[in-house]
Tab-separated table of C-alpha atoms in Angstrom:
chain	number	residue	atom	x	y	z
A	1	MET	CA	-0.281	-0.118	-0.042
A	2	SER	CA	1.544	3.133	-1.294
A	3	ASP	CA	1.753	6.484	1.615
A	4	LEU	CA	-0.898	8.028	-0.250
A	5	ALA	CA	-3.585	5.251	0.287
A	6	LYS	CA	-2.642	5.603	4.071
A	7	LEU	CA	-5.653	6.736	6.003
A	8	PRO	CA	-4.326	10.481	7.843
A	9	VAL	CA	-4.511	10.794	11.603
A	10	THR	CA	-4.444	14.039	13.311
A	11	ILE	CA	-3.368	14.077	16.762
A	12	VAL	CA	-4.689	17.009	19.062
A	13	THR	CA	-2.288	17.514	21.965
A	14	GLY	CA	-2.377	20.005	24.508
A	15	PHE	CA	-2.077	20.706	28.293
A	16	LEU	CA	-5.219	20.284	30.749
A	17	GLY	CA	-8.166	22.571	30.055
A	18	ALA	CA	-6.901	23.908	26.371
A	19	GLY	CA	-9.866	23.225	24.486
A	20	LYS	CA	-8.892	20.138	22.797
A	21	THR	CA	-12.698	18.705	23.137
A	22	THR	CA	-13.961	22.070	21.825
A	23	LEU	CA	-11.895	22.155	19.040
A	24	ILE	CA	-12.445	18.777	17.598
A	25	SER	CA	-16.341	19.374	18.729
A	26	HIS	CA	-16.074	22.025	15.781
A	27	LEU	CA	-14.190	19.780	13.326
A	28	ILE	CA	-16.890	17.433	13.401
A	29	ARG	CA	-19.758	20.098	12.950
A	30	ASN	CA	-17.240	21.326	9.816
A	31	ALA	CA	-15.912	18.561	8.282
A	32	GLY	CA	-16.453	19.666	5.052
A	33	GLY	CA	-18.069	16.077	3.714
A	34	ARG	CA	-15.397	14.197	5.453
A	35	ARG	CA	-16.106	11.038	7.180
A	36	LEU	CA	-14.639	11.320	10.376
A	37	ALA	CA	-13.643	9.232	13.454
A	38	VAL	CA	-12.233	10.161	16.614
A	39	ILE	CA	-10.621	8.487	19.634
A	40	VAL	CA	-10.662	9.905	22.914
A	41	ASN	CA	-8.374	9.425	25.592
A	42	GLU	CA	-8.861	10.272	28.791
A	43	PHE	CA	-7.078	10.688	32.379
A	44	GLY	CA	-9.122	9.611	34.834
A	45	THR	CA	-12.037	7.327	34.971
A	46	LEU	CA	-14.948	9.533	34.501
A	47	GLY	CA	-15.282	9.933	30.982
A	48	VAL	CA	-16.548	13.335	30.137
A	49	ASP	CA	-14.803	14.211	26.888
A	50	GLY	CA	-15.835	11.535	25.031
A	51	ASP	CA	-19.651	12.421	26.185
A	52	ILE	CA	-19.223	15.955	25.112
A	53	LEU	CA	-18.419	14.889	21.534
A	54	LYS	CA	-20.780	12.197	21.233
A	55	SER	CA	-23.555	14.811	21.536
A	56	CYS	CA	-22.135	16.184	18.742
A	57	ALA	CA	-22.321	13.323	16.432
A	58	ILE	CA	-23.400	13.559	12.772
A	59	PRO	CA	-23.953	11.599	9.663
A	60	ASP	CA	-20.466	12.108	9.049
A	61	CYS	CA	-19.222	11.387	12.368
A	62	PRO	CA	-21.422	9.377	13.957
A	63	ALA	CA	-21.740	8.233	17.887
A	64	GLU	CA	-20.210	4.837	16.940
A	65	ASN	CA	-17.056	6.574	15.038
A	66	ILE	CA	-16.358	8.201	18.702
A	67	VAL	CA	-13.981	5.855	20.729
A	68	GLU	CA	-13.083	6.413	24.447
A	69	LEU	CA	-10.151	5.144	25.863
A	70	ALA	CA	-9.975	5.633	29.717
A	71	ASN	CA	-8.189	5.520	32.502
A	72	GLY	CA	-5.020	5.275	31.082
A	73	CYS	CA	-2.273	6.737	28.802
A	74	ILE	CA	-2.929	5.834	25.218
A	75	CYS	CA	0.846	5.133	24.205
A	76	CYS	CA	1.101	2.900	27.242
A	77	THR	CA	-1.893	0.412	26.194
A	78	VAL	CA	-0.678	0.404	22.342
A	79	ALA	CA	-1.049	-3.693	22.368
A	80	ASP	CA	-4.369	-3.996	23.954
A	81	ASP	CA	-6.271	-0.645	23.613
A	82	PHE	CA	-5.026	1.759	20.817
A	83	ILE	CA	-4.251	-1.119	17.927
A	84	PRO	CA	-7.352	-2.984	18.287
A	85	THR	CA	-9.159	0.230	18.398
A	86	VAL	CA	-7.359	1.639	14.815
A	87	GLU	CA	-8.099	-1.495	13.600
A	88	SER	CA	-11.977	-1.510	14.565
A	89	LEU	CA	-12.061	2.193	13.246
A	90	LEU	CA	-10.467	0.914	9.768
A	91	ALA	CA	-12.790	-1.646	9.489
A	92	LEU	CA	-15.996	0.431	9.466
A	93	GLU	CA	-18.434	0.605	6.186
A	94	PRO	CA	-17.703	2.937	5.008
A	95	ARG	CA	-14.591	3.594	6.256
A	96	PRO	CA	-13.485	7.349	7.701
A	97	ASP	CA	-11.816	9.810	5.706
A	98	HIS	CA	-9.788	11.213	8.984
A	99	ILE	CA	-9.149	10.133	12.502
A	100	LEU	CA	-9.036	12.631	14.993
A	101	ILE	CA	-6.965	11.699	18.601
A	102	GLU	CA	-7.306	13.841	21.322
A	103	THR	CA	-4.980	13.114	23.899
A	104	SER	CA	-5.124	13.277	27.376
A	105	GLY	CA	-3.756	16.740	28.733
A	106	LEU	CA	-0.741	14.837	30.861
A	107	ALA	CA	0.058	12.603	27.799
A	108	LEU	CA	3.577	12.703	25.945
A	109	PRO	CA	2.888	12.969	22.202
A	110	LYS	CA	6.200	11.599	21.148
A	111	PRO	CA	5.525	7.588	22.225
A	112	LEU	CA	2.413	7.725	20.586
A	113	LEU	CA	3.967	8.481	17.308
A	114	LYS	CA	6.302	5.591	17.599
A	115	ALA	CA	3.081	3.260	17.779
A	116	PHE	CA	2.418	4.134	14.330
A	117	ASP	CA	5.147	2.111	13.257
A	118	TRP	CA	3.691	-1.044	15.040
A	119	PRO	CA	3.130	-4.053	12.156
A	120	ALA	CA	-0.196	-4.271	12.448
A	121	ILE	CA	-1.159	-0.601	10.985
A	122	ARG	CA	2.144	1.181	9.645
A	123	SER	CA	1.136	0.794	6.342
A	124	ARG	CA	-2.443	1.354	6.799
A	125	ILE	CA	-2.169	4.557	8.789
A	126	THR	CA	0.115	7.909	9.000
A	127	VAL	CA	-0.035	10.577	10.951
A	128	ASP	CA	-0.994	13.988	8.964
A	129	GLY	CA	0.096	16.163	12.084
A	130	VAL	CA	0.436	16.768	15.311
A	131	ILE	CA	-1.732	20.038	16.260
A	132	ALA	CA	-0.659	21.236	19.963
A	133	LEU	CA	-2.984	23.630	21.794
A	134	ALA	CA	-2.172	26.376	23.796
A	135	ASP	CA	-4.161	28.408	26.799
A	136	ALA	CA	-2.744	31.850	25.599
A	137	GLU	CA	-3.955	33.278	29.129
A	138	ALA	CA	-2.537	30.390	31.023
A	139	VAL	CA	0.957	30.419	29.067
A	140	ALA	CA	1.001	34.015	29.426
A	141	ASP	CA	0.858	33.634	33.206
A	142	GLY	CA	3.153	30.558	33.477
A	143	ARG	CA	0.575	28.489	34.950
A	144	PHE	CA	1.959	25.169	33.566
A	145	ALA	CA	4.058	25.825	36.631
A	146	PRO	CA	1.734	25.557	39.651
A	147	ASP	CA	3.799	28.011	41.808
A	148	LEU	CA	6.626	29.538	39.891
A	149	ASP	CA	7.657	31.894	42.699
A	150	ALA	CA	8.573	28.877	44.947
A	151	LEU	CA	10.190	27.232	42.192
A	152	GLU	CA	12.661	29.899	41.634
A	153	ALA	CA	13.219	30.491	44.867
A	154	GLN	CA	14.307	27.204	45.304
A	155	ARG	CA	16.325	27.473	42.481
A	156	GLN	CA	18.065	30.885	44.094
A	157	ALA	CA	18.556	28.619	47.118
A	158	ASP	CA	20.115	25.766	45.655
A	159	PRO	CA	22.190	26.709	42.244
A	160	GLY	CA	22.790	23.078	41.534
A	161	ILE	CA	19.242	22.368	40.690
A	162	ASP	CA	18.571	22.560	36.976
A	163	HIS	CA	15.448	20.314	36.586
A	164	GLU	CA	12.057	21.240	35.503
A	165	THR	CA	8.745	20.799	36.770
A	166	PRO	CA	6.803	17.887	36.002
A	167	LEU	CA	4.005	20.175	34.164
A	168	SER	CA	6.911	21.953	32.371
A	169	GLU	CA	7.906	19.154	30.643
A	170	VAL	CA	4.690	18.088	29.241
A	171	PHE	CA	4.335	21.382	28.003
A	172	GLU	CA	7.329	21.454	26.215
A	173	ASP	CA	6.597	17.855	25.273
A	174	GLN	CA	3.845	18.773	23.706
A	175	LEU	CA	5.398	21.801	21.695
A	176	ALA	CA	8.492	19.945	20.684
A	177	CYS	CA	6.226	17.841	19.091
A	178	ALA	CA	3.624	19.647	16.946
A	179	ASP	CA	3.650	20.918	13.412
A	180	MET	CA	1.501	23.468	14.290
A	181	VAL	CA	0.629	25.363	17.453
A	182	LEU	CA	-3.038	26.639	18.339
A	183	LEU	CA	-3.247	29.482	20.974
A	184	THR	CA	-6.752	29.401	22.010
A	185	LYS	CA	-8.850	31.828	24.385
A	186	ALA	CA	-6.994	34.685	22.830
A	187	ASP	CA	-9.775	36.938	23.249
A	188	LEU	CA	-9.298	36.234	27.462
A	189	ALA	CA	-5.973	37.021	27.293
A	190	GLY	CA	-5.598	40.079	25.333
A	191	PRO	CA	-3.331	41.611	23.005
A	192	GLU	CA	-0.577	41.752	25.634
A	193	GLY	CA	-1.569	38.128	26.950
A	194	VAL	CA	-1.111	36.825	23.737
A	195	ALA	CA	1.919	38.422	22.809
A	196	ALA	CA	3.346	37.003	25.982
A	197	ALA	CA	2.302	33.462	25.003
A	198	ARG	CA	3.931	33.566	21.554
A	199	ALA	CA	7.286	34.464	23.296
A	200	VAL	CA	6.768	31.761	25.245
A	201	ILE	CA	6.051	29.493	22.930
A	202	ALA	CA	9.171	30.621	20.135
A	203	ALA	CA	11.363	30.210	23.423
A	204	GLU	CA	10.606	26.939	24.022
A	205	THR	CA	10.010	25.189	20.596
A	206	PRO	CA	13.031	23.826	18.853
A	207	ARG	CA	11.853	24.779	15.358
A	208	PRO	CA	9.863	27.290	13.860
A	209	LEU	CA	6.056	26.515	13.896
A	210	PRO	CA	3.146	28.300	12.666
A	211	VAL	CA	1.119	29.773	15.526
A	212	ILE	CA	-2.485	30.391	14.929
A	213	GLU	CA	-4.822	32.160	17.252
A	214	LEU	CA	-8.383	31.088	17.935
A	215	VAL	CA	-11.393	31.584	20.042
A	216	ASP	CA	-14.225	28.734	21.426
A	217	GLY	CA	-11.906	26.406	18.576
A	218	VAL	CA	-13.428	27.730	15.750
A	219	ILE	CA	-11.020	27.535	12.698
A	220	ASP	CA	-11.352	26.164	8.971
A	221	PRO	CA	-10.991	22.310	9.246
A	222	ARG	CA	-8.418	22.734	6.042
A	223	VAL	CA	-5.861	24.612	8.251
A	224	LEU	CA	-5.293	21.380	10.290
A	225	LEU	CA	-6.501	18.857	7.848
A	226	GLY	CA	-4.135	17.697	4.868
A	227	LEU	CA	-1.107	18.680	6.630
A	228	GLY	CA	0.701	15.524	5.212
A	229	ALA	CA	3.465	15.425	7.897
A	230	ALA	CA	4.218	11.968	8.077
A	231	ALA	CA	5.272	12.687	11.364
A	232	GLU	CA	5.892	8.992	12.021
A	233	ASP	CA	8.741	9.096	10.236
A	234	ASP	CA	9.989	12.263	11.725
A	235	LEU	CA	10.628	11.423	14.819
A	236	ALA	CA	14.401	12.765	15.508
A	237	ALA	CA	13.224	16.515	14.650
A	238	ARG	CA	10.778	16.352	17.808
A	239	PRO	CA	13.013	15.936	20.669
A	240	SER	CA	11.475	14.998	24.209
A	241	HIS	CA	12.597	15.181	27.718
A	242	HIS	CA	11.847	11.291	28.167
A	243	ASP	CA	14.107	10.344	24.211
A	244	GLY	CA	16.356	7.132	25.290
A	245	GLU	CA	13.678	6.232	27.567
A	246	GLU	CA	12.951	2.458	27.445
A	247	ASP	CA	9.602	3.393	29.240
A	248	HIS	CA	7.949	6.575	30.494
A	249	GLU	CA	5.603	6.754	33.709
A	250	HIS	CA	2.741	8.863	34.529
A	251	GLU	CA	3.650	8.686	38.697
A	252	ASP	CA	3.848	12.797	38.218
A	253	PHE	CA	0.282	13.284	38.404
A	254	ASP	CA	-2.966	11.677	40.431
A	255	SER	CA	-6.811	11.710	40.127
A	256	ILE	CA	-9.813	10.952	41.903
A	257	VAL	CA	-13.410	10.612	40.779
A	258	LEU	CA	-16.107	11.824	43.768
A	259	THR	CA	-19.506	11.493	43.846
A	260	LEU	CA	-21.664	13.822	45.248
A	261	GLY	CA	-25.372	15.064	45.973
A	262	GLU	CA	-26.883	17.349	44.164
A	263	ILE	CA	-25.959	20.920	45.104
A	264	ALA	CA	-27.993	23.908	45.500
A	265	ASP	CA	-26.044	26.741	43.996
A	266	PRO	CA	-23.415	26.546	40.922
A	267	ALA	CA	-22.322	29.954	42.165
A	268	ASP	CA	-21.261	28.562	45.310
A	269	LEU	CA	-19.597	25.236	43.511
A	270	THR	CA	-17.579	27.203	41.816
A	271	ALA	CA	-16.364	29.057	44.545
A	272	ARG	CA	-15.574	25.914	46.172
A	273	ILE	CA	-13.021	24.372	42.931
A	274	GLU	CA	-11.414	27.753	43.183
A	275	ARG	CA	-10.753	27.330	46.617
A	276	LEU	CA	-9.481	23.907	45.935
A	277	ALA	CA	-7.107	25.399	43.002
A	278	ARG	CA	-5.720	28.488	45.314
A	279	GLU	CA	-5.396	26.012	49.074
A	280	GLN	CA	-4.703	22.268	47.406
A	281	GLN	CA	-3.162	23.451	43.874
A	282	ILE	CA	-5.795	21.106	42.258
A	283	LEU	CA	-4.958	21.799	38.438
A	284	ARG	CA	-8.016	20.107	36.803
A	285	VAL	CA	-11.547	19.745	37.784
A	286	LYS	CA	-14.172	18.589	35.442
A	287	GLY	CA	-17.770	16.651	35.411
A	288	TYR	CA	-21.125	16.522	35.301
A	289	VAL	CA	-23.662	18.092	38.087
A	290	ALA	CA	-26.944	17.441	39.555
A	291	VAL	CA	-28.470	20.956	40.548
A	292	ALA	CA	-31.437	20.889	42.672
A	293	GLY	CA	-34.637	22.119	40.943
A	294	LYS	CA	-33.040	21.924	37.895
A	295	PRO	CA	-34.226	19.238	35.046
A	296	MET	CA	-30.727	19.675	32.961
A	297	ARG	CA	-27.386	18.411	33.690
A	298	LEU	CA	-24.590	20.923	34.566
A	299	LEU	CA	-21.269	20.520	32.870
A	300	VAL	CA	-18.267	22.025	34.929
A	301	GLN	CA	-15.102	22.473	33.473
A	302	ALA	CA	-11.974	24.092	35.728
A	303	VAL	CA	-8.254	24.689	34.729
A	304	GLY	CA	-7.279	26.340	38.206
A	305	ALA	CA	-8.993	28.666	39.210
A	306	ARG	CA	-10.901	29.506	36.197
A	307	VAL	CA	-14.193	27.666	35.772
A	308	ARG	CA	-16.476	27.157	33.465
A	309	HIS	CA	-20.002	25.460	33.618
A	310	GLN	CA	-22.986	25.228	31.241
A	311	TYR	CA	-26.136	22.954	30.775
A	312	ASP	CA	-25.534	20.635	28.527
A	313	ARG	CA	-28.680	18.181	28.431
A	314	PRO	CA	-31.618	16.803	30.325
A	315	TRP	CA	-31.297	14.429	32.439
A	316	ARG	CA	-32.342	10.941	30.708
A	317	SER	CA	-35.245	8.866	32.119
A	318	GLY	CA	-33.591	6.604	34.830
A	319	GLU	CA	-30.709	8.222	34.781
A	320	ALA	CA	-29.212	8.774	38.522
A	321	ARG	CA	-28.976	12.345	39.235
A	322	ALA	CA	-26.026	12.559	40.967
A	323	THR	CA	-22.843	14.762	40.674
A	324	GLN	CA	-19.400	13.286	39.542
A	325	LEU	CA	-16.302	14.856	39.231
A	326	VAL	CA	-12.734	13.918	37.909
A	327	VAL	CA	-10.246	16.069	40.397
A	328	ILE	CA	-6.152	15.878	39.084
A	329	ALA	CA	-3.166	16.851	40.790
A	330	GLU	CA	0.336	16.518	40.796
A	331	GLN	CA	1.399	13.336	42.675
A	332	GLY	CA	0.998	13.905	46.422
A	333	ARG	CA	-1.783	16.542	46.280
A	334	ILE	CA	-4.775	14.710	45.817
A	335	ASP	CA	-5.957	14.321	49.625
A	336	ALA	CA	-9.610	13.010	48.924
A	337	VAL	CA	-10.706	13.468	52.447
A	338	ALA	CA	-9.929	17.290	52.462
A	339	ILE	CA	-11.331	17.800	48.239
A	340	ARG	CA	-14.394	16.393	49.960
A	341	ALA	CA	-14.947	18.574	52.716
A	342	VAL	CA	-14.091	21.630	50.261
A	343	LEU	CA	-16.720	20.848	47.906
A	344	GLU	CA	-19.311	19.520	50.602
A	345	GLY	CA	-18.886	22.390	53.067
């Protein structure tokens, strides 16, 4: 099979809350006649992003074309999860024209690229491009490191320290692997924030990359799809902090799923999530909330102390009205009892 016959795959990577799901939802709704399939990899056992994307399903990307791989790193479960999933999508009739892969915000993209060399699939698919999303406001504020002041103080106290935080390594690996960077939430960052974020990205990328600003995931799919990068054949140009390691671990981060009852006031819940970010260095909170007296389910997504929520759909008949939230933090900062105490009051 020639390269031209390979099915193109676009990998969408990016830090927590950068807007990957929003982007893919837009691509699904504006596919321009392409038959799409989507693989979503979540960090944590409660699948939120996959559920959001399935709600966007259209004839050219039906729900059965959207596959969720939860509770694990996609590149660590290649044989058990990733390869069988790709093979099942390749067997669909009609076959998809393009596959989108949304990685976990904590995933290292380069090990996933290496999976495309597996004999079962290497002659059948190719990485059309790696798209890295970066939250303009967060990058401008240096929020990919939990506490820059404390980090700098530690460096000043010990000149021998020359290592980076796990979060910054993930951020840098995602940029280094990319063919294009999308600077999201540019409206929240403002012109000065966008300029600062662009400067950070330019300093961290090992080669010049196109950087495109966008808001609410809106972009012409022709800009992203059809890059023809064949990224799996270009690994040497995509350096990683973990090059040379036979395996990589995800022990830098941890997550829990909390099940709570109905809440009375979304604004009060927002304040409690903001408190978790300030007091317990929680990186990410996302999930579904049952609001007393409301027939609609509330979708909550938080990055640090920035919390957004919206009612996404009615509770279904027979569906348990419960609040379920995924909480993600660096290893050692997950205290389930303390987190529950803050959320329940």
